[in-house]
Short mmCIF file of C-alpha atoms (C1' of nucleotides) in Angstrom, two decimals:
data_model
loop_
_atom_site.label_atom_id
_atom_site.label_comp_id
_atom_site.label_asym_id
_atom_site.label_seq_id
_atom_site.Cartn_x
_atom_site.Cartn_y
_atom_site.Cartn_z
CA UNK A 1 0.87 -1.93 -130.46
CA UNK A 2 -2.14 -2.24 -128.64
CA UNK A 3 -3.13 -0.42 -125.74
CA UNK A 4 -4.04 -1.89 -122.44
CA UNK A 5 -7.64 -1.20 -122.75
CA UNK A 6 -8.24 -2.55 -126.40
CA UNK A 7 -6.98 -5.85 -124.86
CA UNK A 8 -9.09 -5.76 -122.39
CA UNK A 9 -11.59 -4.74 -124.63
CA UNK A 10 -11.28 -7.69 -126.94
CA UNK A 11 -10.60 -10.27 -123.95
CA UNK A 12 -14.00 -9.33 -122.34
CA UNK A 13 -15.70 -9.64 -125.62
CA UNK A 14 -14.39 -12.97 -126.04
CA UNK A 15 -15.55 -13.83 -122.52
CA UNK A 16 -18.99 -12.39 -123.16
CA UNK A 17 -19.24 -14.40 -126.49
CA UNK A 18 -18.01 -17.57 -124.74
CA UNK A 19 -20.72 -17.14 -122.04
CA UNK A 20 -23.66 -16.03 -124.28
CA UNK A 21 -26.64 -17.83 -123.13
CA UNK A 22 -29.45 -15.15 -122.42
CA UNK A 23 -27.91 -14.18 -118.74
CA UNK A 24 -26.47 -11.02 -118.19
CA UNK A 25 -22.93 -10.87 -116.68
CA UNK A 26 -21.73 -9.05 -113.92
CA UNK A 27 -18.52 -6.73 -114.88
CA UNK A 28 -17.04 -7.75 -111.34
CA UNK A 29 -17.25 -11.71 -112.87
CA UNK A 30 -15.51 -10.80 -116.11
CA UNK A 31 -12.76 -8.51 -114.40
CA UNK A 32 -12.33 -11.32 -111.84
CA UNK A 33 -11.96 -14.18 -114.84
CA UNK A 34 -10.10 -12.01 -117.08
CA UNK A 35 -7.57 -10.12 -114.65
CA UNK A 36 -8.72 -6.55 -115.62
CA UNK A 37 -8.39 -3.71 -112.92
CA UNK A 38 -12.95 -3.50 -112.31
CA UNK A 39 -13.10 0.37 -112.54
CA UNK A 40 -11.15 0.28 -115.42
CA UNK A 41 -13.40 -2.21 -117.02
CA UNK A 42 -16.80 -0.18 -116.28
CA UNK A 43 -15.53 2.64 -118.86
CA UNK A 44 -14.47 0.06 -121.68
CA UNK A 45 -18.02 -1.87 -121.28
CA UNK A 46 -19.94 1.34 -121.46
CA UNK A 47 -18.17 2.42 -124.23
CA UNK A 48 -18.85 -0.42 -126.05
CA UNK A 49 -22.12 -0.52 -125.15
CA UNK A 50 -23.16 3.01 -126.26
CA UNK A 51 -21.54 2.29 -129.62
CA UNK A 52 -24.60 -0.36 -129.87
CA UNK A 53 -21.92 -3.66 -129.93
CA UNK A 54 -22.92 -4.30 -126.02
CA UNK A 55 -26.21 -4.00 -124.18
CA UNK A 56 -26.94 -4.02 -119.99
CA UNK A 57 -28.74 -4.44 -117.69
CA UNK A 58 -28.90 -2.50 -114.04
CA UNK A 59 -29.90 -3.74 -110.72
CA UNK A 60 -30.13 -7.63 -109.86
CA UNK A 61 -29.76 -9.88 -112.42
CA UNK A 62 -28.47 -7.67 -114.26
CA UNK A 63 -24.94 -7.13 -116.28
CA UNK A 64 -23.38 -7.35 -119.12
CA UNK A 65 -24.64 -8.78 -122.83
CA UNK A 66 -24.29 -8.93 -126.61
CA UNK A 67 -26.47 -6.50 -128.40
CA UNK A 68 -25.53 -8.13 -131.36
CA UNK A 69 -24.65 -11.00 -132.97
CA UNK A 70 -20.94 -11.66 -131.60
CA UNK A 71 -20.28 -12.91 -135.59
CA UNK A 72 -21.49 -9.24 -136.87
CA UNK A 73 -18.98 -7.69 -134.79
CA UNK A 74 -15.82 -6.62 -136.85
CA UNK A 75 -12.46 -6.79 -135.18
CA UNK A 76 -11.83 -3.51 -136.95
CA UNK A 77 -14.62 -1.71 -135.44
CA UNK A 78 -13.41 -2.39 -132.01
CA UNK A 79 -10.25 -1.21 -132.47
CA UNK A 80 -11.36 1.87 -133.97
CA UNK A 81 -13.60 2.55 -131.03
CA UNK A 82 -11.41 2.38 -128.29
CA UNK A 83 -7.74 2.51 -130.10
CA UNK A 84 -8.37 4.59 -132.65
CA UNK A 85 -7.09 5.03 -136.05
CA UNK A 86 -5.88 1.66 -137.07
CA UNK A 87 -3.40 3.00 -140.36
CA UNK A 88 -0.02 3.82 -139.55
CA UNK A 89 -0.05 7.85 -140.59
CA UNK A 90 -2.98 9.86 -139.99
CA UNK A 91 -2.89 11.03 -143.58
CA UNK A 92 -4.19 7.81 -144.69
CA UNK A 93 -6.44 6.93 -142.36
CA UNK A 94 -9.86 5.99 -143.75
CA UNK A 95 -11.86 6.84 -140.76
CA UNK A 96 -9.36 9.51 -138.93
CA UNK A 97 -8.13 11.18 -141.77
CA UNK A 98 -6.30 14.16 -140.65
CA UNK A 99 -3.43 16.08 -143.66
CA UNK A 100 -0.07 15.55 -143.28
CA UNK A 101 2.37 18.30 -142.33
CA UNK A 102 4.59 18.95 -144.11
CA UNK A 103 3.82 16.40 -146.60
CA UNK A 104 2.32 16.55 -150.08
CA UNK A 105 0.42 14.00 -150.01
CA UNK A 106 -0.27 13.66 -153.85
CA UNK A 107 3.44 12.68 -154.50
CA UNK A 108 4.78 11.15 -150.94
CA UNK A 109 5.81 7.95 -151.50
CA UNK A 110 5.80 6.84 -147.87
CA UNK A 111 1.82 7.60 -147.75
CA UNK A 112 1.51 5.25 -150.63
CA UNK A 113 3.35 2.00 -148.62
CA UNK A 114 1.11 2.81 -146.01
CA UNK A 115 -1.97 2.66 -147.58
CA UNK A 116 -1.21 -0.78 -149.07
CA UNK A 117 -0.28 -1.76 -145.43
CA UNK A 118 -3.79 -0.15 -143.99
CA UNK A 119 -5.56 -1.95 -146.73
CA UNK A 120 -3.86 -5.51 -146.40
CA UNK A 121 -4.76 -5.04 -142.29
CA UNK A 122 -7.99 -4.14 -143.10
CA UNK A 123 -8.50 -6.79 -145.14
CA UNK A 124 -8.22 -8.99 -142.45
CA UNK A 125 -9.48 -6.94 -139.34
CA UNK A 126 -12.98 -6.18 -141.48
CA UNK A 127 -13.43 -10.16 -142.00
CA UNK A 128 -12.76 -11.52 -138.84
CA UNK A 129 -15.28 -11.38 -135.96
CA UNK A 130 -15.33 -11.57 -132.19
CA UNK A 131 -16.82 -14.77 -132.63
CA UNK A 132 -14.01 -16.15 -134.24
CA UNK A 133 -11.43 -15.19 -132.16
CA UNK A 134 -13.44 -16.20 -129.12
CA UNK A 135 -14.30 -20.01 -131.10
CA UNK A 136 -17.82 -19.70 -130.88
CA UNK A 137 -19.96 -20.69 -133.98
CA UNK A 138 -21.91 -18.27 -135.71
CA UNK B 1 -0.18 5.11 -135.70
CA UNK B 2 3.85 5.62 -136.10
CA UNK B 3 5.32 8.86 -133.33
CA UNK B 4 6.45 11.95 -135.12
CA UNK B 5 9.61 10.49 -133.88
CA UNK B 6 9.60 7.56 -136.77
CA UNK B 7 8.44 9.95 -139.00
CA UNK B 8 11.00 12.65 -138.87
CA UNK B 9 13.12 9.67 -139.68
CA UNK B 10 11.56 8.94 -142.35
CA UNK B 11 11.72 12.67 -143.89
CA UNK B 12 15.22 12.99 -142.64
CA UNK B 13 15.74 9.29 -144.79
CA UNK B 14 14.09 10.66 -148.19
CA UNK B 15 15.70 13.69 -147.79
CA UNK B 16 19.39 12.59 -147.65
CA UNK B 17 18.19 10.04 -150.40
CA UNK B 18 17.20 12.82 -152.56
CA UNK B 19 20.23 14.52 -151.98
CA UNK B 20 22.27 11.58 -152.24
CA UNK B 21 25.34 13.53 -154.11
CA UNK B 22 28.92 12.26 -152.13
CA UNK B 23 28.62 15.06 -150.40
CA UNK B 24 27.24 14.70 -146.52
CA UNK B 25 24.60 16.42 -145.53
CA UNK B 26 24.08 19.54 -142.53
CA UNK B 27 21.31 18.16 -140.05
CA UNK B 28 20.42 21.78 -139.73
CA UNK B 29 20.09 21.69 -143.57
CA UNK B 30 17.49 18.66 -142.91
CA UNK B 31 15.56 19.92 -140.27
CA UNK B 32 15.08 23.35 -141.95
CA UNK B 33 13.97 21.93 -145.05
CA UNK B 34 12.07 19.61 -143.47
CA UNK B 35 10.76 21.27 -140.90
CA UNK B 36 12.40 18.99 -137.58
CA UNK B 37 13.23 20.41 -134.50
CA UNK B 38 17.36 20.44 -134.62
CA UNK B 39 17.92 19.19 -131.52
CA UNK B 40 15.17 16.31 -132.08
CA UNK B 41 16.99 15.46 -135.11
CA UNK B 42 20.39 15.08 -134.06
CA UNK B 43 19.34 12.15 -131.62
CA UNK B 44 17.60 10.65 -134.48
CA UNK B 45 20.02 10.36 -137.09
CA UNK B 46 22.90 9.61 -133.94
CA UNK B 47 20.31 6.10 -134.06
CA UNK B 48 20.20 5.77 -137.56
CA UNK B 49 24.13 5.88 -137.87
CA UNK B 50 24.40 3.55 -135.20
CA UNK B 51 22.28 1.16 -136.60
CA UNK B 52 24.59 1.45 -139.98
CA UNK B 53 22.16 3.12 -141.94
CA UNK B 54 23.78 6.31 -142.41
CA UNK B 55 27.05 7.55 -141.89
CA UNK B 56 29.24 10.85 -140.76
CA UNK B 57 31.83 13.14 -140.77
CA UNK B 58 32.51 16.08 -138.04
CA UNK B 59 34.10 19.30 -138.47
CA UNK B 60 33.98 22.02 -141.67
CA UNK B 61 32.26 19.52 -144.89
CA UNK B 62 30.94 17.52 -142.50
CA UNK B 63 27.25 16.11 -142.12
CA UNK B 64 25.59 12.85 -142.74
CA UNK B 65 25.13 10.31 -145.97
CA UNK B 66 24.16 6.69 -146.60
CA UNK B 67 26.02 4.37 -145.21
CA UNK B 68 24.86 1.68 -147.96
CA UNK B 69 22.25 2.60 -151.00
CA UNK B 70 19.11 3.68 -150.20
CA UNK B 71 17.65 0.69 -151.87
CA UNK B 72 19.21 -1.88 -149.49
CA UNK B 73 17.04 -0.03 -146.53
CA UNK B 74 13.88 -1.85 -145.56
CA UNK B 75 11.23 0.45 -144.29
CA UNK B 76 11.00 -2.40 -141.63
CA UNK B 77 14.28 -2.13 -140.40
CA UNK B 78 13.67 1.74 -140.08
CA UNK B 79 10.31 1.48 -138.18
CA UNK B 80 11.66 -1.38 -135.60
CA UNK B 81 14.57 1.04 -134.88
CA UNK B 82 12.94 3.97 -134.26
CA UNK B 83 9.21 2.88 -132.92
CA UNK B 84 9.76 -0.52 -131.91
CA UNK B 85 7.19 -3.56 -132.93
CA UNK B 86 5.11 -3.74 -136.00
CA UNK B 87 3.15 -6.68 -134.73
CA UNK B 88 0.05 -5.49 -132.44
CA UNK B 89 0.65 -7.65 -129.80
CA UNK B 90 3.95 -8.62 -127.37
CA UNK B 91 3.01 -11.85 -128.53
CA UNK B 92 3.06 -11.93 -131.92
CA UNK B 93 5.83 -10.02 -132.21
CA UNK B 94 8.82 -11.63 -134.12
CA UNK B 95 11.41 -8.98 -133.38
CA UNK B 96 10.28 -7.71 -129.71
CA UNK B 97 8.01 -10.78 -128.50
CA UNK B 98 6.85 -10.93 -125.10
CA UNK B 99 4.75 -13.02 -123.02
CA UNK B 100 0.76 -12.17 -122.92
CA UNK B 101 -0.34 -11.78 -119.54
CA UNK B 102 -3.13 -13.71 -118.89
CA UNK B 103 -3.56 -14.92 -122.42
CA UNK B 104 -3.05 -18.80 -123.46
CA UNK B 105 -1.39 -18.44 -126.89
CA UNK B 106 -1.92 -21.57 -128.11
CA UNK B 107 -5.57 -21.24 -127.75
CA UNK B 108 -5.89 -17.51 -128.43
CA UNK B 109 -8.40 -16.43 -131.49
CA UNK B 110 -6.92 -13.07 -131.32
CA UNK B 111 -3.55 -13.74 -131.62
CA UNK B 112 -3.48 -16.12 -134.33
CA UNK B 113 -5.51 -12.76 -136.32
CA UNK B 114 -2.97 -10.90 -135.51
CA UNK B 115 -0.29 -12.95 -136.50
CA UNK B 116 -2.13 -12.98 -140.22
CA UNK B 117 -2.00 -8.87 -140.14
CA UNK B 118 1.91 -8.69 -138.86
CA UNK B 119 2.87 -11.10 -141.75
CA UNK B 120 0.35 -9.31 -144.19
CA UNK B 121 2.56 -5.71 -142.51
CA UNK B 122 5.80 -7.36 -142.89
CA UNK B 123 5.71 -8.61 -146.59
CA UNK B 124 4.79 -4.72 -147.48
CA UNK B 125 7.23 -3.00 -145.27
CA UNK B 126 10.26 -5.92 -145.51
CA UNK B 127 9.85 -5.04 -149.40
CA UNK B 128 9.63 -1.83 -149.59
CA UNK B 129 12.70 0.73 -149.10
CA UNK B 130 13.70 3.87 -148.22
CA UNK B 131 14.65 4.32 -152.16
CA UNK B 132 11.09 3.53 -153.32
CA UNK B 133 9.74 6.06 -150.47
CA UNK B 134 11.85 8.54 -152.22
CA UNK B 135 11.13 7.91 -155.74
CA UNK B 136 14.94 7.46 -156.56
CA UNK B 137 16.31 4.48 -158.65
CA UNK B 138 17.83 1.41 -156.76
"C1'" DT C 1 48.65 25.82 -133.51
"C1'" DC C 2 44.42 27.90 -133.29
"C1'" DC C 3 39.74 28.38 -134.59
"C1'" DA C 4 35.31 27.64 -136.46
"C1'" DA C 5 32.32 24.13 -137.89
"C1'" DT C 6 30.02 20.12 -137.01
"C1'" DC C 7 28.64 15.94 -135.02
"C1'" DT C 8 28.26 13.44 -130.21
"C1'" DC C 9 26.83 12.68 -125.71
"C1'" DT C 10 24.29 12.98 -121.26
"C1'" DA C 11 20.90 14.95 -118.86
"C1'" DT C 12 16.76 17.35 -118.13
"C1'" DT C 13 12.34 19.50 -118.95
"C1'" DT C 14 7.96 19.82 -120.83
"C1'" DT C 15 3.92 18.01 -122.43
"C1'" DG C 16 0.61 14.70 -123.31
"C1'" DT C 17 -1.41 10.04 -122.95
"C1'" DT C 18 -2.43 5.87 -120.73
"C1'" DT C 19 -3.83 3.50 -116.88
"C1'" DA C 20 -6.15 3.33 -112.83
"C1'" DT C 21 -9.08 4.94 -108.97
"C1'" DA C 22 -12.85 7.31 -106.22
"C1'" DG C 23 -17.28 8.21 -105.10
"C1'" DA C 24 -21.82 9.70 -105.87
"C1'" DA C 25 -25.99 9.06 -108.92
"C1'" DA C 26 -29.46 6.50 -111.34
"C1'" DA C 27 -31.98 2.45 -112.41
"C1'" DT C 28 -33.84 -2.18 -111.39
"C1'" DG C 29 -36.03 -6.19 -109.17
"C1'" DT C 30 -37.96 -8.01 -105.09
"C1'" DA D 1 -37.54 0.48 -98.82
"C1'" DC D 2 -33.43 -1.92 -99.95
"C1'" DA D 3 -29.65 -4.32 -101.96
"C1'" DT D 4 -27.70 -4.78 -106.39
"C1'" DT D 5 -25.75 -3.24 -110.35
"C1'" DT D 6 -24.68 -0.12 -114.01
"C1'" DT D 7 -23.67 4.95 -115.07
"C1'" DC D 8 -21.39 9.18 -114.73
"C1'" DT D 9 -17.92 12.80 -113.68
"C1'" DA D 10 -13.81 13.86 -111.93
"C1'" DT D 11 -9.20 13.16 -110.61
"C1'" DA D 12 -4.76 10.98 -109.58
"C1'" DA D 13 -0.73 8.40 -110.69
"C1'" DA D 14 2.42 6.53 -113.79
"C1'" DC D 15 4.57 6.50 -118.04
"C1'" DA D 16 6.07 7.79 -122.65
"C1'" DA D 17 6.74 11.12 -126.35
"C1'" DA D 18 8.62 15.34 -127.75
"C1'" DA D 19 11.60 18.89 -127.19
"C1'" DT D 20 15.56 21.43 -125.23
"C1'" DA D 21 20.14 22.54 -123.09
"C1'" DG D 22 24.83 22.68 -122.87
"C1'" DA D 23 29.29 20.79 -122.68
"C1'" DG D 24 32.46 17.54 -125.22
"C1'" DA D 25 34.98 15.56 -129.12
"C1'" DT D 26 36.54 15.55 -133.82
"C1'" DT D 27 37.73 17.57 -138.17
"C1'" DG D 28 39.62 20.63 -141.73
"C1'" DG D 29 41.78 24.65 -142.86
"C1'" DA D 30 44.03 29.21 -142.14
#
DNA sequence: TCCAATCTCTATTTTGTTTATAGAAAATGT
DNA sequence: ACATTTTCTATAAACAAAATAGAGATTGGA
């Protein structure tokens, strides 16, 4: 499942992209809207902005914005950033890889469901886009 | 990612399917060979009979078996025991489905994703068993 | 009938992670 | 200079995962 944050994550993406029209927005206006503890919210924002999906501004006026396209960002990639590994083992984890113990990989038949299950998800994580979970055109 | 907890279930699983002679199997055997802390291990297979995966007998011979062939247990059935959902959300979970706070389902992008990534999980994991994990025939 | 072997049960401890909060610092626009 | 807003570091609180402890119940066999 999910943590907290990565939903919160996702539902202020979703608010950003549905209020992307040059203005910056304030992180107290999208924890007010979207029910998400404000301190909380600071850490998740600047994490996605210093992974180069967000951008800000400081001082008045300023806030929150896209630094990006809100179709070029991958569902995957957010999850990654702030959940973490998104296959169900780390031993076949494309981006979190990390050996097994006590597991030889080379002939463990679990590993092998697993990677058809990480590459099914992926299939779908890598092709959909904050913009189209938050119904905004591309 | 699924706890060590779901995976020494797992290992315990292909184990006693390996070793799948008539003759029950020592959970001290198991977690020796398989490298599970005892005491971890007797509360997990304790779930697993309950469930009516395996089965046991006490006393001098005793130890644990298959309840029913190793090829009529779904890896799904195994996971949602031991870890709990497969879906990545409360609320698109089939099994364990909750209520989103704060999140209109039948307008939600990221729900409806996630719904296409549980069914893409399920059809792996509700077709795959415990007998193909362990390489042994059906 | 006694005993050793083995699973069963309940409770607790330990450890680690997630969630949330606090407060000062830095940058910005006016 | 000042109010506004993001940034940073640290910490607290709550919860869950992992591991352990020890007594209880059942079984088979001597």
């Amino acid at each position: 499942m999910l943590s907290m944050k990565t939903q919160y994550a996702f539902k202020a993406l979703m608010y950003l992209a549905q209020n992307d029209n040059g203005e910056p927005v304030l992180i107290a206006e999208i924890a007010e809207k979207k029910n998400i503890p404000l301190k909380f919210l600071e850490n998740i924002l600047l994490e996605l902005k210093k992974s180069g999906i967000l951008n800000s501004k400081k001082g008045k006026g300023g806030g929150y914005f896209f630094n990006q396209p809100p179709s070029d960002v991958r569902l995957a990639k957010v999850i990654r950033l702030i959940e973490g590994p998104i296959a169900l083992l780390p031993c076949v984890s494309l981006n979190f890889y990390q050996k097994c113990k006590n597991c030889d990989e080379r002939n463990c038949g679990l590993s092998d469901v697993l990677k058809e299950v990480r590459d099914a998800t992926l299939s779908i994580l890598e092709s959909k886009t904050v913009a189209d979970i938050a119904n905004v055109k591309s």
